[in-house]
XYZ file of C-alpha atoms in Angstrom:
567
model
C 0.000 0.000 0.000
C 1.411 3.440 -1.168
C 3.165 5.350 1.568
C 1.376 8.409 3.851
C 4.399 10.669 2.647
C 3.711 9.578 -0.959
C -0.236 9.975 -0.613
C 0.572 13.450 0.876
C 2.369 15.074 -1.967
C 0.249 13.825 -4.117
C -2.752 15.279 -2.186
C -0.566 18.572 -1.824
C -0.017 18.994 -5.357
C -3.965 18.447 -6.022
C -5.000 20.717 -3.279
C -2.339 23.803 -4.547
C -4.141 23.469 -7.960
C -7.836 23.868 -6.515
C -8.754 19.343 -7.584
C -9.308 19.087 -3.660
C -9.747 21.722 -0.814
C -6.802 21.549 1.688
C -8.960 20.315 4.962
C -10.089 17.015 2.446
C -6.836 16.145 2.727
C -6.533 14.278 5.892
C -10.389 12.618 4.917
C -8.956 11.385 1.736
C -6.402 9.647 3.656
C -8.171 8.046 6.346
C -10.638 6.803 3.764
C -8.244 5.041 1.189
C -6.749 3.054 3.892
C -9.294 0.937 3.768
C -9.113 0.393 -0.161
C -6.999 -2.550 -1.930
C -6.898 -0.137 -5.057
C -4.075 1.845 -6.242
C -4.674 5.763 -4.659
C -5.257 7.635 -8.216
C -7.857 4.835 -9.184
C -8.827 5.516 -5.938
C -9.314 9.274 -6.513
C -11.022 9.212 -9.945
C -13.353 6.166 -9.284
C -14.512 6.900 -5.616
C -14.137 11.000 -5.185
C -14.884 11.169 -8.704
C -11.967 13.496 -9.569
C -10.907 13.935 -13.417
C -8.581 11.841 -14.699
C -7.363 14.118 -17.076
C -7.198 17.418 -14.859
C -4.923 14.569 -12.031
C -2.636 14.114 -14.485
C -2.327 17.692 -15.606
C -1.573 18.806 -12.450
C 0.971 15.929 -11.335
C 2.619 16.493 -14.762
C 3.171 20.216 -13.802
C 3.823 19.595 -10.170
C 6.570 16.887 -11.215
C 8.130 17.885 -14.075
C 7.369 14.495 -15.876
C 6.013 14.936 -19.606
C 2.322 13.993 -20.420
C 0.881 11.677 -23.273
C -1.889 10.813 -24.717
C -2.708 6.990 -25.114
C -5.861 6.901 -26.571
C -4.022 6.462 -30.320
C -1.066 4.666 -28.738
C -0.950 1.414 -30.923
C -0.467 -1.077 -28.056
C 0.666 -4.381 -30.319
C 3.859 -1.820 -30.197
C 4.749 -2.496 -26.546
C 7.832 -4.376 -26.953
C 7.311 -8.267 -26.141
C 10.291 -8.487 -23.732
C 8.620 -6.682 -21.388
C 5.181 -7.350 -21.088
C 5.049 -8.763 -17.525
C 2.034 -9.491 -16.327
C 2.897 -9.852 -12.641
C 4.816 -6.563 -13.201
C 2.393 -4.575 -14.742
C -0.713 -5.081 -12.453
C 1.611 -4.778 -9.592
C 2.539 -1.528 -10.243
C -0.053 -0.011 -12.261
C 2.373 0.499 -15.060
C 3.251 0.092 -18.459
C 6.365 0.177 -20.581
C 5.475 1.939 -23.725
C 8.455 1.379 -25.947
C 12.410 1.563 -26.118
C 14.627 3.926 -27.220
C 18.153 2.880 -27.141
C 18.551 0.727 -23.778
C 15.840 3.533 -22.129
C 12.760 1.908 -20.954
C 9.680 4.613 -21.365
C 7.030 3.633 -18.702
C 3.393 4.792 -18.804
C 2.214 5.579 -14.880
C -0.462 7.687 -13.436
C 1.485 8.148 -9.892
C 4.845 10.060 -10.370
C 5.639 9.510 -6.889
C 5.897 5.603 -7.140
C 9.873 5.705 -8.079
C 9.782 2.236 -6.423
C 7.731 1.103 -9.524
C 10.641 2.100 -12.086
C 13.156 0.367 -9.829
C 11.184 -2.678 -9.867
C 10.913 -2.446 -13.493
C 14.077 -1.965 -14.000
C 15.833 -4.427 -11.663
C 13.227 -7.277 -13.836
C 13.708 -6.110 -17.518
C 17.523 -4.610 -17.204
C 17.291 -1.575 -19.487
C 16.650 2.042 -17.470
C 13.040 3.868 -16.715
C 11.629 7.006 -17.737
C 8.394 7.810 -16.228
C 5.862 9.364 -18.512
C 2.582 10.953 -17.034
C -0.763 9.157 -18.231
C -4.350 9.695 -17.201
C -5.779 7.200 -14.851
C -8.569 5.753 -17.285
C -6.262 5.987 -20.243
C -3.661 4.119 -18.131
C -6.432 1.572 -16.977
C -7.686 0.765 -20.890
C -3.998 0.510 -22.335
C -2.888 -2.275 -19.758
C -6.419 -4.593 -20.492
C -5.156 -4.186 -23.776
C -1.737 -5.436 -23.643
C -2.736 -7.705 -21.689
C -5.943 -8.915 -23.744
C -3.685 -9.020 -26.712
C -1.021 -10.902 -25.349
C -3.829 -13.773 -24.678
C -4.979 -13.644 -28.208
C -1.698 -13.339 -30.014
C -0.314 -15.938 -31.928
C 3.101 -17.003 -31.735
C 4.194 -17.260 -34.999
C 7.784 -18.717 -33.565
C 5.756 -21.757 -32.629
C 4.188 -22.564 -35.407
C 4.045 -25.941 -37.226
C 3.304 -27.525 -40.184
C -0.796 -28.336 -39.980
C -1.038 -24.264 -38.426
C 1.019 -22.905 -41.352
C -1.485 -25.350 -44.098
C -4.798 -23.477 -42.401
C -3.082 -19.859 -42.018
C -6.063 -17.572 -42.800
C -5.722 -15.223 -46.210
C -8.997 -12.641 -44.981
C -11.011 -12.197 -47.549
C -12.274 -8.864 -49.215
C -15.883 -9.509 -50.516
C -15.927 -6.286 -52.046
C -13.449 -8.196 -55.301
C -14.012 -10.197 -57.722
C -12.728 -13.483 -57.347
C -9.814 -14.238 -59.324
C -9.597 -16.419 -63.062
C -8.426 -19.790 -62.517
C -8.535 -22.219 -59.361
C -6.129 -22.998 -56.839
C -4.800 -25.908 -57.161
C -4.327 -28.580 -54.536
C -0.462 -28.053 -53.572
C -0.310 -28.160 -50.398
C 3.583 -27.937 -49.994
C 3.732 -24.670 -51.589
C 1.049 -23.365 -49.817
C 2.906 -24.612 -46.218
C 6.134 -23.266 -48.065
C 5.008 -19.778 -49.285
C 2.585 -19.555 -45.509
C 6.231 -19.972 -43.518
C 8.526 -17.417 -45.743
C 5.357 -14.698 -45.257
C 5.860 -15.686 -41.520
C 9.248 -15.555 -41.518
C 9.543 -12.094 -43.013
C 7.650 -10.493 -40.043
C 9.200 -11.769 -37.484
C 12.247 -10.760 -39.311
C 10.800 -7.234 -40.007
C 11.651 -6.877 -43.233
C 9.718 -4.641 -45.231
C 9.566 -6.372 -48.922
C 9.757 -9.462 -50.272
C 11.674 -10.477 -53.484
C 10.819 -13.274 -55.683
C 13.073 -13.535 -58.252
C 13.065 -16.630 -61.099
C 16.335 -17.045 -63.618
C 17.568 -19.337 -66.198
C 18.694 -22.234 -63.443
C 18.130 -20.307 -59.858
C 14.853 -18.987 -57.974
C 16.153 -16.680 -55.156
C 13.905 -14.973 -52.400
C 15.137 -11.800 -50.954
C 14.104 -9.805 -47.708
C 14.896 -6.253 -47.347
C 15.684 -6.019 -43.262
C 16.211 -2.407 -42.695
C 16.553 -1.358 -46.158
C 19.285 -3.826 -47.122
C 18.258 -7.018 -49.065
C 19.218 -10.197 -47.887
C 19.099 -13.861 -49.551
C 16.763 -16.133 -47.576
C 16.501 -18.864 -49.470
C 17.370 -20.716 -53.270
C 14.232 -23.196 -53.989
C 15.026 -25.247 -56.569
C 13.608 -23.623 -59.840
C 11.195 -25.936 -60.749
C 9.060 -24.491 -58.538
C 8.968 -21.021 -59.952
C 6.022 -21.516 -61.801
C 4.138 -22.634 -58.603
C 5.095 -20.311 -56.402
C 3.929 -17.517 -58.732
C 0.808 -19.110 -58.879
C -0.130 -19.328 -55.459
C 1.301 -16.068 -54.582
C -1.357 -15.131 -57.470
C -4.171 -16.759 -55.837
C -3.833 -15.506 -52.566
C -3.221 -11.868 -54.228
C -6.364 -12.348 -56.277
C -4.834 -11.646 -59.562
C -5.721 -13.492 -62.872
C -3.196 -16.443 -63.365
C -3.935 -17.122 -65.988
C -2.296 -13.506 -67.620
C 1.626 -13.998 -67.101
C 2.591 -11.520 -70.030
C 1.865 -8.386 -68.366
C 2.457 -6.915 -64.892
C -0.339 -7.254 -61.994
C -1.029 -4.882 -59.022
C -2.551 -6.843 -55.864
C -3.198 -7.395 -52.145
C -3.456 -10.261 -49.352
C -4.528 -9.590 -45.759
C -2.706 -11.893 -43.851
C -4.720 -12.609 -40.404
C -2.008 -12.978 -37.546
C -4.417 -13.652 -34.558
C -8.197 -12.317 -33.966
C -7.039 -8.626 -33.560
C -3.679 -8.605 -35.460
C -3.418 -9.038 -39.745
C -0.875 -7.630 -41.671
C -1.582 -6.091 -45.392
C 0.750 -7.360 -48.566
C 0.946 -5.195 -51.334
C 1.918 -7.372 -54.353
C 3.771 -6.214 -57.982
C 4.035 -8.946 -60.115
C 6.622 -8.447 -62.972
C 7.322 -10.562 -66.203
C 10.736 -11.290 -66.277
C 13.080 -13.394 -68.793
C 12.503 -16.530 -67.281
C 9.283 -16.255 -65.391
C 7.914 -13.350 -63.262
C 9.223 -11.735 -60.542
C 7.229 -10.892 -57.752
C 8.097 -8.150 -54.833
C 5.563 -7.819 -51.902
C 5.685 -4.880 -49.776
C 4.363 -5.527 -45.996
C 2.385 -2.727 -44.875
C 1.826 -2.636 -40.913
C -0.444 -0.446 -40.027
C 1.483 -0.179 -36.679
C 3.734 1.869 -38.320
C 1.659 4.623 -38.414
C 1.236 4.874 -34.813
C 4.015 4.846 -33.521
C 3.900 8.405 -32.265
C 6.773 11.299 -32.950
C 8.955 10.290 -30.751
C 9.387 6.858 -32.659
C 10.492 8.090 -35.099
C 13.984 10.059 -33.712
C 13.389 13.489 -34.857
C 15.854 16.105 -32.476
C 13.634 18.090 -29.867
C 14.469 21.329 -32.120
C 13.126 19.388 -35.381
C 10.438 17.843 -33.228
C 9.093 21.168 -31.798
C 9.034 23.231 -35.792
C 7.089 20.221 -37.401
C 4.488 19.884 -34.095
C 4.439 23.812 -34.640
C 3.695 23.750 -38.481
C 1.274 20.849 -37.788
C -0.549 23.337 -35.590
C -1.078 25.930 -38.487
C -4.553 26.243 -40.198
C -2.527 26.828 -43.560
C 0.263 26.105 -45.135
C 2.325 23.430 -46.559
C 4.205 20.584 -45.468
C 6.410 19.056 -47.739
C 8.388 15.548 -46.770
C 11.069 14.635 -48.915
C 13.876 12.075 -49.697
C 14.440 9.255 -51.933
C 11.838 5.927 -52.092
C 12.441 3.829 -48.935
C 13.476 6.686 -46.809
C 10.275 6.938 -44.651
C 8.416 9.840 -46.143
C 4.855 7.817 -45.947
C 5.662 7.160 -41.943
C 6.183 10.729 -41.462
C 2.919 11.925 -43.125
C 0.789 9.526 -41.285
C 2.345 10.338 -37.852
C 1.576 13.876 -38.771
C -1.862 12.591 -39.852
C -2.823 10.843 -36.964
C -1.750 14.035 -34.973
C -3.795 16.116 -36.871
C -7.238 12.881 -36.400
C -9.691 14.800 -34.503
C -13.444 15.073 -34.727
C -13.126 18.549 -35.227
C -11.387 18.141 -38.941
C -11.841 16.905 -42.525
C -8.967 15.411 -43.746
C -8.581 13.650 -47.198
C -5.758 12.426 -48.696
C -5.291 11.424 -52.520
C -2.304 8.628 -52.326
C -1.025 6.385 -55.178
C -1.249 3.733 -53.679
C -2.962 3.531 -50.562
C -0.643 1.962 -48.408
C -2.314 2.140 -44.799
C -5.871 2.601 -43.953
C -6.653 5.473 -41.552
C -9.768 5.459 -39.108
C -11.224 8.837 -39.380
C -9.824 10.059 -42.811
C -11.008 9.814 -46.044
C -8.325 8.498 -48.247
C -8.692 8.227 -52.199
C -6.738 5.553 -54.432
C -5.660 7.560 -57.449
C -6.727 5.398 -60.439
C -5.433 7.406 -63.572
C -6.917 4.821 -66.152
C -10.338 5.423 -64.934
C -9.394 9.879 -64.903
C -8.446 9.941 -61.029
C -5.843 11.978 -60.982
C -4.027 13.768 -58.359
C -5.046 17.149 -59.683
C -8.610 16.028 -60.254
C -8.637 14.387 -56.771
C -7.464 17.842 -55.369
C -9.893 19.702 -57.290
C -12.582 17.581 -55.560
C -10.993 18.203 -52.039
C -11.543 22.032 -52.596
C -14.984 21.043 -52.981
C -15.798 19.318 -49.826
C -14.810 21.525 -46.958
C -11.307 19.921 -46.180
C -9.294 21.291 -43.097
C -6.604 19.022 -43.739
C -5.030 18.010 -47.314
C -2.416 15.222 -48.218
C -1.495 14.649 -51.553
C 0.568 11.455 -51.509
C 3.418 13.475 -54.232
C 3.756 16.122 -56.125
C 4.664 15.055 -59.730
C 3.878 17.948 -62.275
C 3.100 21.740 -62.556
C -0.267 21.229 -62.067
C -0.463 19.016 -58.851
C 1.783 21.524 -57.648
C -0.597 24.789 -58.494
C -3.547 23.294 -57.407
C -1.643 22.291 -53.886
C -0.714 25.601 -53.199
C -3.864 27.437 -54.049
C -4.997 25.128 -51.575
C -2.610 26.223 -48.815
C -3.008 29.829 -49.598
C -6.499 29.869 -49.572
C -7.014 28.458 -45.319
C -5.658 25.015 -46.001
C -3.131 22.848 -44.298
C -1.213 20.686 -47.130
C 1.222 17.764 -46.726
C 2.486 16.177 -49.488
C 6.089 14.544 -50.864
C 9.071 15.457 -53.698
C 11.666 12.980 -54.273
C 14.783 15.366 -54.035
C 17.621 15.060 -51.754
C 17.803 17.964 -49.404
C 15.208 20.465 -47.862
C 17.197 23.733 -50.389
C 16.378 21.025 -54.132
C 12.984 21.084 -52.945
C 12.082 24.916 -53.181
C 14.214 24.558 -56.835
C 12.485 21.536 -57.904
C 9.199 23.460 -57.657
C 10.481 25.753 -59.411
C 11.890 24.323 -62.108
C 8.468 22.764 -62.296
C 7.297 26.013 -63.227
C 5.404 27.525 -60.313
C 6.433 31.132 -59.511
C 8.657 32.439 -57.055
C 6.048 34.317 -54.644
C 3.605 30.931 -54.828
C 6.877 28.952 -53.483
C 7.612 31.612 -50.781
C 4.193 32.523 -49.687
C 2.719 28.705 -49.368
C 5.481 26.295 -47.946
C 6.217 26.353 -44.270
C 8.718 23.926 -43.533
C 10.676 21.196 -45.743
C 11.492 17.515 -44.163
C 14.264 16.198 -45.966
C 15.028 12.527 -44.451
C 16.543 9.205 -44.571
C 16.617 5.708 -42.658
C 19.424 4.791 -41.077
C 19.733 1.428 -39.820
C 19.906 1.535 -35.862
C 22.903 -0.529 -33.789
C 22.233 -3.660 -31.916
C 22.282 -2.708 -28.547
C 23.646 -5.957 -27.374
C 26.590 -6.566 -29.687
C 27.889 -2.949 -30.663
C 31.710 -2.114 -29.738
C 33.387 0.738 -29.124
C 34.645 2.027 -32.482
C 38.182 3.477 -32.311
C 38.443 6.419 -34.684
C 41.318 8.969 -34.105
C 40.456 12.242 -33.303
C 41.772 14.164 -36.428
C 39.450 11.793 -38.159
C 36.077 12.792 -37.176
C 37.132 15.879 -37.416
C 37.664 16.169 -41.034
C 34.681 13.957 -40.775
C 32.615 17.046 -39.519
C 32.227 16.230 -35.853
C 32.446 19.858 -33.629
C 36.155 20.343 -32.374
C 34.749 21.095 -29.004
C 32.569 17.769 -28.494
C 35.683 15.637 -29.138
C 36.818 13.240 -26.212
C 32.506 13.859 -24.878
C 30.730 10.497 -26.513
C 31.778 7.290 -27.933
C 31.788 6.208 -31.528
C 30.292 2.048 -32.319
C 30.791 0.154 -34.629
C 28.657 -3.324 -35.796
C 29.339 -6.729 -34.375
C 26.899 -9.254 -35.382
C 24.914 -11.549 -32.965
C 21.909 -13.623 -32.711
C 19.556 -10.641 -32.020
C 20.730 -8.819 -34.956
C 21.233 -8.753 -38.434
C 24.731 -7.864 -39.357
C 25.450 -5.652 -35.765
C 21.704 -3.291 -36.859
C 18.794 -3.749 -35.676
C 15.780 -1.291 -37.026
C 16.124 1.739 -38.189
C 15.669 5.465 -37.042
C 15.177 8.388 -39.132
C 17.702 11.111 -40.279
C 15.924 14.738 -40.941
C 16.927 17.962 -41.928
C 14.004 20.199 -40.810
C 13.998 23.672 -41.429
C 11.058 26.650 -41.456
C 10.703 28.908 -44.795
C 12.134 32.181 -42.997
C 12.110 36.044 -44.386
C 14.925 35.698 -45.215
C 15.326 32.423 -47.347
C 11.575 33.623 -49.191
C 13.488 36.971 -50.313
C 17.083 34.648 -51.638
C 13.926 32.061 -53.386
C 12.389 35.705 -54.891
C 15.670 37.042 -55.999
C 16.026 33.960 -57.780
C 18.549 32.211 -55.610
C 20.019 28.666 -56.278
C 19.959 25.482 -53.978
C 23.534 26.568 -52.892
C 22.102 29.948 -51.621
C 19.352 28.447 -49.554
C 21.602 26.066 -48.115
C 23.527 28.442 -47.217
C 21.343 30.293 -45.790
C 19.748 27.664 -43.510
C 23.400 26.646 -42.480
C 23.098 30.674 -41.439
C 19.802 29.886 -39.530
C 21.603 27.281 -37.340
C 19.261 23.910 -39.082
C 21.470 21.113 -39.467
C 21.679 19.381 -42.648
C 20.926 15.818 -43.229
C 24.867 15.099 -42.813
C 25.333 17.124 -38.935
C 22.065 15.317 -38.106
C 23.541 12.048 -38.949
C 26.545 12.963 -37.100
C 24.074 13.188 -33.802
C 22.855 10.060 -34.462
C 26.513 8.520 -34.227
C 27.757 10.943 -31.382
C 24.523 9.259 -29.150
C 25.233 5.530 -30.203
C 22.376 5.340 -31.967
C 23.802 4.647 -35.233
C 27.561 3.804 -36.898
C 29.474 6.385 -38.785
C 29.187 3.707 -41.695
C 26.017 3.902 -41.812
C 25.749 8.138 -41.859
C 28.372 7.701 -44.445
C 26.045 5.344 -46.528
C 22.662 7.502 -46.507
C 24.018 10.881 -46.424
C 26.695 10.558 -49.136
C 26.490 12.503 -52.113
């Protein structure tokens, strides 16, 4: 039972902000010692206080930051530390990792016991983050409901992978030609779709030649060889792959777009997106796994700096404007969107988004498939948009002139716009759109800040090593002169948690605000070199500095910044 001294600041901390009038204080008390509850339960389900307000105040009073798990995605609780006993002995959650930091979800900042406990059991450190009671109370039955319900897909055998359940959309047509009883592929092809999520790799490759097949997973954007079936089976595997997909396989001359819901457990599926290519010597098929996890994993997932953090929460904030996101395919543009998205989900807004394709469904938003065969285009999607009272537009990229006008009409007339440009730093962007055609004072007047980003692929925290670089080194490298001798460089070892010394990824950003001063370089007709310059000025850090953080915290090798920063 929680401590008098503990119940008393607590109480103190209420009472200061007007939840509970100073002479309840001692009533309070004398009444939850006869309760078997935890004391904030006690508060907001007996004295009928606000959760919310509690944890307000306590956040304030404590210093410890507040969140909000009502679109926390709880299948992202890591599964090495979902203890039961732990969890409803404490009234606490761990949230998620960051590094060898444990972030804990609690309603009582003054149970420091809790963390230790935590701690001592799991081995990484605590941070205590502030949650509402009820929010708290909802989050835990769902870990805990899930963790019932969820299959183990390390356990599976033989007769489970035969039945694995391919959901069914009734709204398609079924597809030409029958499946055919082949058991043995369909076992085979069930366990490599298994395989690649547990692995976490993000696409599948599979690729027929003259005497090979090969399959390929990309694990944090590097592809890997899993496995060389013999090639007779090319033909097969194509076919099943095809069946599941729902695509006509029959048709092997020309390429085929599809998708398979894959159903994990009663609560959990994970989407395929499937590309089917004619190849040579049979066709090649890539699959793309889209979790929808992904998209809620929250900012802070995602390993944006506090300073970058703080000017895209600020632009998000905006009634108007625009928000571009750019970088190269693979680099985690469509992540940072939906984050931004799913901050932005309220009742209170219309948001639609025109995407080609539509890679994760969104509660709550209204998202539109481009189909340019059928005259869905991005422009005529946007022209729509403007037509049904949007707060909130994302156009999934910006390809031509006339995307581009109709985009920024939109943010200069009381929108807020996010959209994407493949270029490679947050200065090409502004160019790009203008070399597309759209005039200087559109450019200046409409974008608010640029994202330029890549994914880096993150260290394994149990095998990395000290890497030993000479000083003189990272300095030419373009580490600051006066940080040297302050943090500790790694390097990648290898080990049965990892793949090749990484393990995930975390994101790289250059973030930077459309100042005064870089609108009057973009009217005078400046070049990239100019703008970079003058964001250098501003104190933003390129893509290169930020990559440099990443290494300087251990977060990342200085391989790896070398590999997605070069050029």
């Amino acid at each position: 039972m929680k401590g008098i001294h503990q119940q008393s600041s607590l109480l103190s901390a209420l009472a200061k902000n007007s939840l509970i009038a100073h002479d309840q204080i001692v009533e309070i008390n004398e009444a939850f010692n006869e309760q078997e509850k935890p004391f904030l339960r006690f508060l907001v389900e007996d004295k009928h206080l606000n959760g919310h307000s509690i944890a307000s105040v306590l956040s304030r009073s404590f210093g410890y930051p507040l969140i909000d798990l009502a679109h926390f995605d709880t299948s992202l609780v890591p599964e090495g530390v979902r203890n039961e006993k732990l969890i409803k002995k404490h009234n606490a959650l761990p949230l998620f990792l960051r590094g060898k930091v444990l972030f804990v979800a609690m309603s009582d900042p003054t149970d420091l016991d809790a963390l230790e406990d935590i701690q001592f059991n799991t081995g990484f450190s605590t941070e205590l983050v502030l949650v509402d009671e009820q929010s708290l109370q909802n989050a835990i039955e769902a870990v805990l409901e899930s963790e019932a319900d969820a299959l183990d897909i390390s356990d599976i055998d033989s007769d489970e992978l035969s039945g694995l359940e391919v959901q069914e959309d009734k709204s398609d047509d079924e597809p030409v030609g029958q499946e055919q009883d082949d058991a043995p592929i369909v076992v085979y092809i069930n366990k490599i779709l298994l395989d690649a999520i547990k692995k976490g790799a993000s696409d599948l490759h599979f690729e027929p030649y003259e005497h090979t097949y090969r399959i390929r997973f990309r694990i944090d954007g590097i592809l890997n060889e899993i496995a060389k079936p013999p090639v007779t089976l090319a033909s097969r595997m194509a076919a099943r792959l095809k069946v599941m997909s729902k695509l006509d396989i029959a048709e092997r001359r020309v390429p085929q777009d599809g998708r398979i819901k894959l159903a994990l457990s009663k609560k959990k599926s994970i989407d395929f997106r499937v590309s089917t290519l004619p190849t040579m010597w049979g066709e090649k098929i890539v699959m793309r796994i889209l979790d929808s996890s992904s998209a809620m994993l929250g900012i802070d997932m995602l390993g944006y700096e506090p300073d970058q953090k703080n000017i895209y929460m600020e632009a998000l904030d905006q009634p108007q404007g625009m928000i571009l996101v750019t970088g190269p395919t693979g680099s985690g543009k469509t992540v940072s969107l939906y984050t931004g998205l799913n901050i932005l989900n309220t009742e209170q807004r219309n948001i639609s988004t025109a995407e080609d394709p539509v890679e994760i469904n969104l509660e709550g938003i209204n998202q539109v498939q481009i189909n340019t065969k059928a005259g869905l285009t991005f422009p005529s999607a946007l022209r729509s948009f403007l037509r049904q009272d949007p707060d909130i537009v994302m156009v999934g990229e910006i390809r031509d002139l006339e995307t581009a006008e109709i985009a920024i009409k939109a943010a200069q007339t009381g929108h807020l716009v996010l959209s994407t440009l493949h270029t490679n730093s947050a200065a090409e962007t502004l160019t790009r759109l203008l070399n597309m055609g759209v005039p200087a004072f559109n450019v200046a007047s409409s974008v608010s800040i640029i994202i330029a980003q890549r994914l880096a692929r993150r260290l394994c925290t149990q095998c990395k090593a000290e890497d030993d670089i000479p000083h003189e080194h990272l300095t030419q490298m373009g580490f600051p002169e006066d940080k040297l001798g302050t943090f500790t460089i790694y390097k990648p070892i290898g080990c049965d948690e990892c793949t090749g010394g990484y393990k995930g990824r975390v994101g790289i950003y250059e973030v930077v605000k459309i100042t005064q001063e870089v609108a009057s370089i973009i009217m005078e007709g400046g070049n990239s070199l100019d703008i970079s310059k003058q964001f250098a000025k501003e104190g933003y850090n390129n893509l290169r500095q930020s990559g440099i953080v990443k290494a300087m915290s251990g977060i990342t090798s200085l391989e790896e910044v070398n590999r997605v920063t070069a050029g």
